[in-house]
Coordinates of C-alpha atoms and ligand atoms in Angstrom, one line a residue:
X215 CA 34.9 5.3 -14.0
X216 CA 31.7 6.8 -12.4
X217 CA 29.5 4.3 -10.7
X218 CA 25.7 5.4 -10.6
X219 CA 23.4 7.3 -12.8
X220 CA 21.4 9.3 -10.4
X221 CA 21.7 13.2 -10.5
X222 CA 25.2 12.9 -8.9
X223 CA 26.5 10.5 -11.5
X224 CA 25.1 12.3 -14.6
X225 CA 26.1 15.9 -13.0
X226 CA 29.7 14.6 -12.6
X227 CA 29.7 12.9 -16.1
X228 CA 28.3 16.3 -17.6
X229 CA 31.0 18.3 -16.0
X230 CA 33.7 15.7 -16.9
X231 CA 32.5 16.0 -20.7
X232 CA 32.7 19.9 -20.5
X233 CA 36.0 20.4 -18.7
X234 CA 38.3 17.1 -19.1
X235 CA 40.3 16.9 -22.4
X236 CA 38.9 13.7 -24.0
X237 CA 42.2 12.7 -25.3
X238 CA 43.7 12.6 -21.9
X239 CA 40.7 11.3 -19.8
X240 CA 38.2 8.5 -21.0
X241 CA 35.1 8.7 -18.8
X242 CA 32.8 5.8 -18.5
X243 CA 29.6 5.7 -16.3
X244 CA 27.9 2.6 -15.2
X245 CA 24.3 2.6 -14.2
X246 CA 21.9 0.0 -13.2
X247 CA 18.2 0.1 -14.8
X248 CA 17.4 -2.7 -12.3
X249 CA 18.6 -0.8 -9.1
X250 CA 17.2 2.7 -10.3
X251 CA 17.7 6.2 -8.7
X252 CA 16.3 7.9 -5.6
X253 CA 14.1 9.9 -7.9
X254 CA 13.7 12.8 -5.5
X255 CA 15.6 16.0 -5.2
X256 CA 13.7 18.9 -6.7
X257 CA 14.6 21.9 -4.9
X258 CA 17.9 23.7 -5.6
X259 CA 20.0 26.5 -4.5
X260 CA 21.2 29.6 -6.7
X261 CA 24.7 28.1 -7.3
X262 CA 23.1 25.8 -9.5
X263 CA 23.0 28.4 -12.2
X264 CA 26.7 28.5 -12.1
X265 CA 26.7 24.7 -12.9
X266 CA 24.5 25.4 -15.8
X267 CA 26.7 28.1 -16.9
X268 CA 29.7 25.9 -16.8
X269 CA 27.9 23.4 -19.0
X270 CA 26.9 26.2 -21.4
X271 CA 23.1 25.3 -20.9
X272 CA 20.4 27.7 -22.3
X273 CA 18.1 28.3 -19.1
X274 CA 14.7 28.4 -21.0
X275 CA 15.7 25.1 -22.7
X276 CA 16.7 23.6 -19.3
X277 CA 13.5 24.6 -17.7
X278 CA 11.4 23.5 -20.4
X279 CA 13.1 20.1 -20.4
X280 CA 12.9 19.6 -16.7
X281 CA 9.4 21.3 -16.2
X282 CA 11.2 23.9 -13.9
X283 CA 10.1 26.9 -12.1
X284 CA 11.8 29.5 -10.3
X285 CA 12.7 29.6 -6.4
X286 CA 13.3 32.6 -4.7
X287 CA 13.7 30.9 -1.3
X288 CA 12.0 28.6 1.3
X289 CA 8.9 29.5 3.3
X290 CA 9.0 27.9 6.9
X291 CA 5.5 27.5 8.3
X292 CA 5.2 26.6 12.2
X293 CA 8.8 26.0 12.8
X294 CA 9.0 28.4 15.9
X295 CA 5.3 28.6 16.8
X296 CA 2.6 26.8 15.0
X297 CA 0.9 29.7 13.5
X298 CA 3.9 31.8 12.2
X299 CA 6.0 31.5 9.1
X300 CA 9.1 33.3 7.8
X301 CA 10.9 33.1 4.3
X302 CA 14.7 32.4 4.0
X303 CA 15.3 34.2 0.9
X304 CA 18.1 34.0 -1.5
X305 CA 19.2 37.7 -1.2
X306 CA 20.1 40.4 1.2
X307 CA 18.5 42.1 4.0
X308 CA 19.1 46.0 3.9
X309 CA 22.7 47.3 3.0
X310 CA 25.9 48.2 4.9
X311 CA 26.3 51.8 6.2
X312 CA 29.6 52.8 7.0
X313 CA 30.7 49.2 6.5
X314 CA 28.4 48.1 9.4
X315 CA 25.8 45.3 8.7
X316 CA 22.3 46.3 8.4
X317 CA 20.9 44.0 11.3
X318 CA 22.8 46.1 13.8
X319 CA 20.9 49.2 12.7
X320 CA 17.6 47.5 12.7
X321 CA 18.4 46.1 16.1
X322 CA 19.5 49.4 17.5
X323 CA 16.2 51.2 16.0
X324 CA 14.2 48.5 17.9
X325 CA 16.1 48.9 21.2
X326 CA 15.7 52.7 21.2
X327 CA 12.2 52.8 20.3
X328 CA 11.9 53.8 16.6
X329 CA 9.7 51.0 15.7
X330 CA 11.2 49.9 12.4
X331 CA 9.2 47.8 10.0
X332 CA 9.6 44.2 10.1
X333 CA 13.1 42.9 9.4
X334 CA 11.8 40.8 6.4
X335 CA 10.4 43.8 4.7
X336 CA 13.8 45.0 3.9
X337 CA 14.4 42.0 1.4
X338 CA 13.3 42.3 -2.2
X339 CA 13.2 38.5 -2.4
X340 CA 10.9 38.0 0.7
X341 CA 8.6 40.6 -0.6
X342 CA 8.3 38.9 -4.1
X343 CA 7.6 35.6 -2.3
X344 CA 4.7 37.1 -0.3
X345 CA 3.2 38.4 -3.7
X346 CA 4.1 35.1 -5.8
X347 CA 5.9 37.4 -8.1
X348 CA 9.2 36.8 -9.9
X349 CA 11.6 38.8 -12.0
X350 CA 15.2 38.2 -12.9
X351 CA 17.6 40.2 -11.0
X352 CA 19.2 43.2 -12.8
X353 CA 22.7 43.2 -13.5
X354 CA 23.1 46.7 -11.9
X355 CA 21.5 45.8 -8.7
X356 CA 22.9 47.2 -5.8
X357 CA 23.6 45.6 -2.2
X358 CA 20.1 46.9 -0.9
X359 CA 18.0 45.2 -3.5
X360 CA 20.3 42.1 -4.2
X361 CA 18.7 38.7 -4.8
X362 CA 19.4 35.5 -6.5
X363 CA 17.1 32.7 -7.8
X364 CA 17.4 28.9 -8.1
X365 CA 15.0 26.4 -9.6
X366 CA 12.7 23.7 -8.7
X367 CA 12.6 20.7 -11.3
X368 CA 11.8 17.1 -11.8
X369 CA 14.5 15.0 -10.7
X370 CA 14.0 12.2 -13.0
X371 CA 13.6 14.6 -16.1
X372 CA 17.0 16.4 -14.7
X373 CA 19.1 13.0 -14.7
X374 CA 17.5 12.1 -18.4
X375 CA 18.4 15.8 -19.5
X376 CA 22.0 15.3 -18.3
X377 CA 22.4 11.6 -19.4
X378 CA 21.5 12.9 -23.0
X379 CA 23.6 16.0 -22.7
X380 CA 26.8 14.2 -21.5
X381 CA 26.5 11.0 -23.8
X382 CA 26.2 13.4 -26.8
X383 CA 29.5 14.7 -25.7
X384 CA 31.7 11.7 -25.4
X385 CA 30.7 10.1 -22.2
X386 CA 30.7 6.2 -22.6
X387 CA 27.3 4.7 -20.7
X388 CA 27.3 1.1 -19.7
X389 CA 24.2 -0.4 -18.4
X390 CA 24.9 -3.2 -15.7
X391 CA 24.8 -4.1 -12.0
X392 CA 28.3 -4.1 -10.5
X393 CA 28.6 -7.2 -8.6
X394 CA 32.3 -7.1 -7.5
X395 CA 34.9 -4.5 -6.9
X396 CA 38.6 -5.9 -7.2
X397 CA 41.4 -4.0 -5.2
X398 CA 45.2 -3.8 -6.4
X399 CA 46.8 -6.3 -3.9
X400 CA 50.0 -4.1 -3.6
X401 CA 48.5 -0.6 -3.1
X402 CA 44.9 -1.2 -2.0
X403 CA 43.5 1.1 -4.7
X404 CA 40.4 0.1 -6.7
X405 CA 41.5 -1.7 -9.8
X406 CA 38.3 -3.1 -11.8
X407 CA 34.6 -3.5 -11.6
X408 CA 32.7 -6.7 -12.5
X409 CA 29.2 -6.4 -13.8
X410 CA 26.6 -8.9 -13.5
X411 CA 27.0 -9.8 -17.3
X412 CA 30.7 -10.9 -16.2
X413 CA 32.1 -7.8 -18.0
X414 CA 35.2 -6.6 -16.2
X415 CA 36.2 -2.9 -16.6
X416 CA 39.3 -1.5 -15.2
X417 CA 40.0 2.2 -14.4
X418 CA 42.5 4.7 -12.7
X419 CA 40.2 6.9 -10.9
X420 CA 36.6 5.9 -9.4
X421 CA 33.7 8.2 -8.8
X422 CA 31.1 6.4 -6.2
X423 CA 27.9 7.9 -7.2
X424 CA 26.0 4.7 -6.2
X425 CA 23.6 6.4 -3.7
X426 CA 23.0 5.1 -0.2
X427 CA 24.6 1.8 -1.0
X428 CA 28.2 3.7 -1.2
X429 CA 29.3 0.5 -3.1
X430 CA 33.0 1.5 -3.4
X431 CA 33.7 4.2 -0.8
X432 CA 31.7 2.6 2.1
X433 CA 31.2 -1.2 1.3
X434 CA 34.7 -1.8 -0.5
X435 CA 37.1 0.7 1.0
X436 CA 35.3 0.3 4.5
X437 CA 35.3 4.2 5.1
X438 CA 33.3 4.6 8.2
X439 CA 30.1 6.4 8.5
X440 CA 29.8 9.4 10.9
X441 CA 26.3 9.3 12.3
X442 CA 24.6 12.7 13.0
X443 CA 21.3 11.2 13.8
X444 CA 21.3 12.4 17.4
X445 CA 21.2 16.0 15.9
X446 CA 18.9 15.3 13.0
X447 CA 16.8 12.5 14.1
X448 CA 14.5 12.4 10.9
X449 CA 15.2 9.3 9.3
X450 CA 12.3 8.6 6.6
X451 CA 10.2 10.5 4.1
X452 CA 7.1 9.8 2.1
X453 CA 7.2 11.4 -1.3
X454 CA 4.2 11.8 -3.5
X455 CA 3.6 14.2 -6.5
X456 CA 0.0 15.7 -6.9
X457 CA -1.8 17.9 -9.5
X458 CA -0.6 21.4 -10.0
X459 CA -2.5 23.8 -8.0
X460 CA -3.4 27.6 -8.4
X461 CA -0.9 28.4 -5.6
X462 CA 2.3 28.6 -8.0
X463 CA 4.6 29.9 -5.5
X464 CA 8.3 31.0 -6.5
X465 CA 9.5 29.3 -3.2
X466 CA 9.7 26.0 -1.8
X467 CA 7.4 25.6 1.3
X468 CA 8.4 23.7 4.5
X469 CA 5.4 23.1 7.3
X470 CA 6.6 21.7 10.5
X471 CA 4.6 18.6 11.7
X472 CA 4.6 17.1 15.0
X473 CA 7.1 14.3 13.9
X474 CA 8.9 16.3 11.4
X475 CA 8.0 18.6 8.3
X476 CA 6.3 18.5 4.7
X477 CA 7.8 20.0 1.8
X478 CA 6.0 21.3 -1.0
X479 CA 7.5 22.1 -4.6
X480 CA 5.5 23.7 -7.3
X481 CA 6.8 22.5 -10.9
X482 CA 5.2 23.4 -14.2
X483 CA 3.4 20.0 -14.7
X484 CA 2.9 19.1 -11.1
X485 CA 3.6 19.7 -7.3
X486 CA 6.2 17.6 -5.3
X487 CA 5.4 16.8 -1.9
X488 CA 6.9 14.8 0.9
X489 CA 6.7 14.1 4.5
X490 CA 10.2 13.9 6.2
X491 CA 9.8 12.7 9.7
X492 CA 11.5 10.8 12.5
X493 CA 10.0 7.2 13.0
X494 CA 11.0 7.4 16.7
X495 CA 8.2 10.0 17.2
X496 CA 5.6 9.2 14.4
X497 CA 4.9 5.8 12.9
X498 CA 5.1 5.4 9.0
X499 CA 1.2 4.9 8.7
X500 CA 0.6 8.1 10.5
X501 CA 3.1 10.2 8.5
X502 CA 1.8 8.8 5.3
X503 CA -1.9 9.8 6.4
X504 CA -0.8 13.3 7.5
X505 CA 1.1 13.8 4.2
X506 CA -2.0 12.7 1.9
X507 CA -4.2 14.9 4.1
X508 CA -2.2 17.9 3.3
X509 CA -1.9 17.8 -0.5
X510 CA -3.4 20.7 -2.2
X511 CA -4.3 18.5 -5.4
X512 CA -5.1 15.0 -6.4
X513 CA -2.3 12.6 -5.6
X514 CA -0.6 11.1 -8.7
X515 CA 0.3 7.5 -7.6
X516 CA 1.1 5.9 -4.4
X517 CA 3.4 7.6 -1.9
X518 CA 7.2 6.1 -1.8
X519 CA 8.8 5.5 1.4
X520 CA 12.6 6.3 1.6
X521 CA 14.7 5.6 4.5
X522 CA 17.9 7.3 5.3
X523 CA 20.3 8.5 8.2
X524 CA 21.8 11.8 8.7
X525 CA 25.7 11.9 8.5
X526 CA 28.7 11.5 6.2
X527 CA 31.6 9.2 5.4
X528 CA 34.6 10.1 7.6
X529 CA 36.5 10.8 4.3
X530 CA 34.8 11.6 0.9
X531 CA 37.9 10.9 -0.9
X532 CA 39.9 7.8 0.0
X533 CA 42.5 6.1 -2.3
X534 CA 41.8 6.4 -5.9
X535 CA 38.1 6.9 -5.2
X536 CA 35.8 9.8 -4.5
X537 CA 32.1 9.6 -3.4
X538 CA 29.5 12.1 -4.6
X539 CA 25.8 12.5 -3.4
X540 CA 24.2 10.1 -1.3
X541 CA 27.1 7.9 -1.4
X542 CA 29.2 10.5 0.6
X543 CA 26.6 11.6 3.1
X544 CA 23.0 12.9 3.7
X545 CA 21.6 16.0 5.1
X546 CA 17.8 16.1 5.2
X547 CA 16.4 18.3 2.4
X548 CA 15.3 21.0 4.6
X549 CA 17.6 23.5 3.0
X550 CA 17.7 21.9 -0.5
X551 CA 21.4 21.3 0.0
X552 CA 22.2 17.7 -1.6
X553 CA 22.5 18.9 -5.3
X554 CA 24.6 21.9 -4.1
X555 CA 27.0 19.4 -2.1
X556 CA 27.4 17.5 -5.2
X557 CA 28.1 20.2 -7.7
X558 CA 30.5 21.9 -5.0
X559 CA 32.3 18.3 -4.6
X560 CA 32.5 17.9 -8.6
X561 CA 34.1 21.3 -9.0
X562 CA 36.4 20.7 -6.1
X563 CA 37.2 17.2 -7.3
X564 CA 38.0 18.5 -11.2
X565 CA 40.2 21.2 -9.7
X566 CA 42.2 18.5 -7.6
X567 CA 41.8 15.5 -10.1
X568 CA 45.2 13.6 -10.4
X569 CA 46.7 13.9 -14.0
X570 CA 46.3 10.5 -16.0
X571 CA 50.2 10.0 -15.6
X572 CA 49.6 9.6 -11.6
X573 CA 47.1 6.8 -12.3
X574 CA 44.7 7.6 -9.4
X575 CA 45.7 8.1 -5.8
X576 CA 47.3 11.4 -4.7
X577 CA 47.2 11.7 -0.9
X578 CA 47.8 15.6 -0.9
X579 CA 45.0 16.2 -3.2
X580 CA 42.5 13.9 -1.3
X581 CA 43.4 15.5 2.2
X582 CA 42.5 19.2 0.6
X583 CA 39.3 17.7 -0.9
X584 CA 38.3 16.2 2.3
X585 CA 39.1 19.5 4.3
X586 CA 36.8 21.3 2.0
X587 CA 34.2 18.9 2.1
X588 CA 34.1 18.6 6.0
X589 CA 33.9 22.3 6.5
X590 CA 30.8 22.7 4.1
X591 CA 29.0 19.6 5.6
X592 CA 29.6 21.0 9.0
X593 CA 28.4 24.4 8.2
X594 CA 25.0 23.2 6.6
X595 CA 24.7 20.7 9.6
X596 CA 24.7 23.7 11.9
X597 CA 22.5 25.5 9.9
X598 CA 19.8 22.7 9.7
X599 CA 20.2 22.2 13.6
X600 CA 19.2 25.9 14.3
X601 CA 16.0 25.4 12.4
X602 CA 15.0 22.5 14.8
X603 CA 16.6 23.7 18.1
X604 CA 15.3 27.2 18.2
X605 CA 11.5 26.3 18.3
X606 CA 8.7 27.0 20.8
X607 CA 6.5 24.0 20.0
X608 CA 6.2 23.0 23.8
X609 CA 4.6 19.7 24.5
X610 CA 5.5 17.9 21.3
X611 CA 8.1 15.2 21.9
X612 CA 10.2 15.6 18.7
X613 CA 10.4 19.5 19.2
X614 CA 10.8 19.3 22.9
X615 CA 14.0 16.7 22.2
X616 CA 15.6 18.9 19.7
X617 CA 15.3 22.0 21.8
X618 CA 17.0 20.4 24.7
X619 CA 19.8 18.4 23.5
X620 CA 23.4 19.4 23.3
X621 CA 24.4 21.4 20.2
X622 CA 27.8 20.9 18.3
X623 CA 30.4 23.3 20.0
X624 CA 30.6 25.3 16.5
X625 CA 26.8 26.0 16.8
X626 CA 26.9 27.0 20.4
X627 CA 29.7 29.5 19.5
X628 CA 27.5 31.2 16.7
X629 CA 24.4 31.4 19.0
X630 CA 26.2 33.1 21.7
X631 CA 27.7 35.5 19.4
X632 CA 24.3 36.2 17.9
X633 CA 22.9 36.6 21.3
X634 CA 25.5 39.0 22.8
X635 CA 26.0 41.2 19.7
X636 CA 23.9 40.3 16.6
X637 CA 26.8 38.8 14.9
X638 CA 26.3 36.0 12.5
X639 CA 28.8 33.9 10.4
X640 CA 30.0 35.5 7.1
X641 CA 32.2 33.2 4.6
X642 CA 33.5 34.3 1.2
X643 CA 32.8 31.0 -0.3
X644 CA 30.1 28.4 0.2
X645 CA 26.9 28.2 2.1
X646 CA 25.2 29.4 4.4
X647 CA 26.2 33.0 5.2
X648 CA 25.0 36.1 6.8
X649 CA 21.8 36.6 5.4
X650 CA 20.6 33.1 5.5
X651 CA 21.5 33.2 9.0
X652 CA 19.5 36.2 9.7
X653 CA 16.5 34.9 8.0
X654 CA 16.5 31.9 10.1
X655 CA 17.6 33.3 13.5
X656 CA 14.9 36.1 13.4
X657 CA 12.5 33.8 11.8
X658 CA 12.8 31.3 14.7
X659 CA 12.1 34.2 17.0
X660 CA 15.7 34.7 18.3
X661 CA 16.4 38.5 19.2
X662 CA 19.9 39.5 20.4
X663 CA 20.4 41.4 23.5
X664 CA 22.6 43.7 21.9
X665 CA 24.1 45.0 18.6
X666 CA 27.5 45.9 17.2
X667 CA 28.4 49.1 18.9
X668 CA 29.8 50.5 15.5
X669 CA 26.1 51.0 14.7
X670 CA 26.2 53.7 17.2
X671 CA 28.1 56.1 14.9
X672 CA 24.8 57.2 13.2
X673 CA 23.0 60.1 14.9
X674 CA 19.5 58.7 15.9
X675 CA 17.3 61.0 13.6
X676 CA 19.4 60.1 10.7
X677 CA 18.9 56.4 11.5
X678 CA 15.3 56.9 11.6
X679 CA 15.3 58.7 8.2
X680 CA 17.8 56.3 6.5
X681 CA 15.8 53.2 7.7
X682 CA 12.5 54.7 6.2
X683 CA 14.1 55.6 3.0
X684 CA 15.8 52.2 2.6
X685 CA 12.2 50.6 3.4
X686 CA 10.6 52.7 0.6
X687 CA 13.4 51.9 -1.9
X688 CA 13.1 48.2 -1.3
X689 CA 9.4 48.5 -1.9
X690 CA 9.7 50.5 -4.9
X691 CA 12.3 47.9 -6.4
X692 CA 9.6 45.5 -6.3
X693 CA 7.4 47.8 -8.5
X694 CA 5.1 45.8 -10.9
X695 CA 7.1 42.7 -10.7
X696 CA 5.1 39.9 -12.6
X697 CA 3.4 37.1 -11.2
X698 CA 5.6 33.9 -11.3
X699 CA 3.0 32.0 -13.2
X700 CA 3.3 34.7 -16.0
X701 CA 6.9 34.5 -16.2
X702 CA 6.9 30.9 -16.6
X703 CA 4.3 31.1 -19.3
X704 CA 6.2 33.5 -21.4
X705 CA 9.8 32.2 -20.7
X706 CA 9.1 28.4 -21.0
X707 CA 5.9 28.6 -23.2
X708 CA 3.5 27.1 -20.6
X709 CA -0.1 28.4 -20.2
X710 CA -0.6 30.2 -16.9
X711 CA -2.8 28.0 -14.6
X712 CA -5.3 30.6 -14.2
X713 CA -5.6 30.9 -17.9
X714 CA -6.0 27.2 -18.3
X715 CA -8.6 27.0 -15.7
X716 CA -10.6 29.9 -17.5
X717 CA -10.5 28.2 -20.7
Ligands
FAD1022 C1 13.4 12.3 0.7 C2 14.5 13.0 0.0 C3 14.3 14.3 -0.6 C4 15.5 15.1 -1.2 N1 15.1 16.3 -1.6 C5 16.0 17.1 -2.2 C6 16.0 18.4 -2.7 O1 14.9 19.0 -2.5 N2 17.0 19.1 -3.2 C7 18.3 18.5 -3.3 O2 19.3 19.2 -3.8 N3 18.6 17.2 -3.0 C8 17.5 16.5 -2.3 N4 17.6 15.2 -2.0 C9 19.0 14.7 -2.2 C10 19.0 14.1 -3.8 O3 17.8 13.4 -4.1 C11 20.3 13.3 -4.1 O4 21.3 13.9 -3.6 C12 20.4 13.1 -5.5 O5 19.2 12.7 -6.2 C13 21.5 12.5 -5.8 O6 21.4 10.9 -5.6 P1 22.6 10.1 -6.1 O7 22.8 10.3 -7.6 O8 23.6 10.2 -5.2 O9 22.0 8.6 -5.8 P2 20.7 7.6 -6.5 O10 19.7 8.6 -7.2 O11 20.4 6.8 -5.6 O12 21.4 7.1 -7.7 C14 22.5 6.0 -7.4 C15 22.7 5.3 -8.6 O13 23.7 4.3 -8.7 C16 23.3 3.3 -9.2 N5 23.7 1.9 -8.8 C17 23.6 1.5 -7.3 N6 24.2 0.3 -7.1 C18 24.8 0.1 -8.2 C19 25.3 -1.1 -8.6 N7 25.7 -2.1 -7.9 N8 25.7 -1.3 -10.0 C20 25.5 -0.3 -11.0 N9 24.8 1.0 -10.5 C21 24.5 0.9 -9.3 C22 21.8 3.2 -9.4 O14 21.1 2.5 -10.4 C23 21.8 4.7 -9.5 O15 21.8 5.1 -11.0 C24 16.7 14.6 -1.5 C25 16.9 13.2 -0.9 C26 15.8 12.5 -0.3 C27 16.1 11.2 0.4

């Protein structure tokens, strides 16, 4: 039983339709038209391509249906100093030499007066962003020119698309509002749901996708909320789409503001915008005016206000219930992580789903699921805090606060390692890993005092020559990469904006 038909509910339903054997698992999704969905969530991470592959979706169809565009990373404007910017790309910087990470050679070159080119110029994805260019990565790409891509899309069209896809493949959809949740008297597991219409629906295993309400896991099972608002103080967002503009970027833009930041997400038919802010530092009215004053096209409708808290449920799986999406936790959309967290949780849940004979709860499976979920949430939390805490926006109360507060111990450790030796976290699975940390650490103006001494193995002249050769190779890879707008036009059959304007 899936409760909720936002992105979380329908992503879960679609994956169940694709993976679970229909003779062993009957899946029903309940959603309430009256309550509706949060209707935002338009920027993604490259892992979504794996999810689409799991469903067997045709990419061009998917992009046409959701008005999608390509995303090579995120541009951060003014996050360190008001007039500076950097890109966090989905791709690598440089390459390993003798098994040693590239940043150590770059740091050594700087420290030894070789004046290497800027770090970002060793990334194909950053250079493509700077040129508004896009091309599909080649299957034969080597590490030095490796990059991936994700999508921007219309969140409402995405949920509609998945709804059609999943119901066509055997998922039962029930429209109605759940007004009561009954527990089994003996085990304490969830037993049934009652709808406003009086209909009672029983189930063995329940997925709470009810959004911020967390109807099952939070309200009924009383799993406590862990609040992270002291580290991530933004608690509101205004969201408003505007007309599509000529600046058709293959990246999301995040522009820091005195009380938070503004996102800009280009889609085929419009641009998505929103202002995430901390109500302690800026009023709702000020934030609204600030957002409307920075749109690059005419607003389409009135801005919508969304309220949230940063944090997560102490356990995302309790008894015979797993929460996905906003019901399980929320981290502000600074690195577009929510849909990724949903996708990862769905994959883990399906791996660990009890067999139908077990009829629901299995403590061992729940514990493993919660372990995986906790570590991912904490890594992303640390990464988000890094963007805030490493700033030089002196004299602005929000930015002064986040620069000075006490960091989680796990982040303190990462920052000390980087400062001493230029070391960054590297994980085999999950986000965020080496190149992402490097983009943000350097982008936020942090420069380590040292580097890994293994990088000393290379003679100085050779280091200089290889640095220049690699720089030229990355630039050459970009070659005549086409404009993002032209790729969307030929791939999805949309007229490029400048041609529309000319005609
Ligand atoms: C400001 C903001 C910006 C965001 N930007 C991004 C982004 O760029 N990238 C990204 O990955 N994520 C982003 N997110 C997160 C993303 O929007 C959500 O993770 C995603 O939409 C999933 O939401 P959901 O399905 O959990 O909840 P919702 O969309 O709220 O859906 C909840 C569902 O539960 C149903 N429901 C609730 N109560 C009941 C009931 N009693 N009975 C029956 N049904 C019920 C509702 O009708 C609805 O169908 C953003 C979030 C916010 C707040």
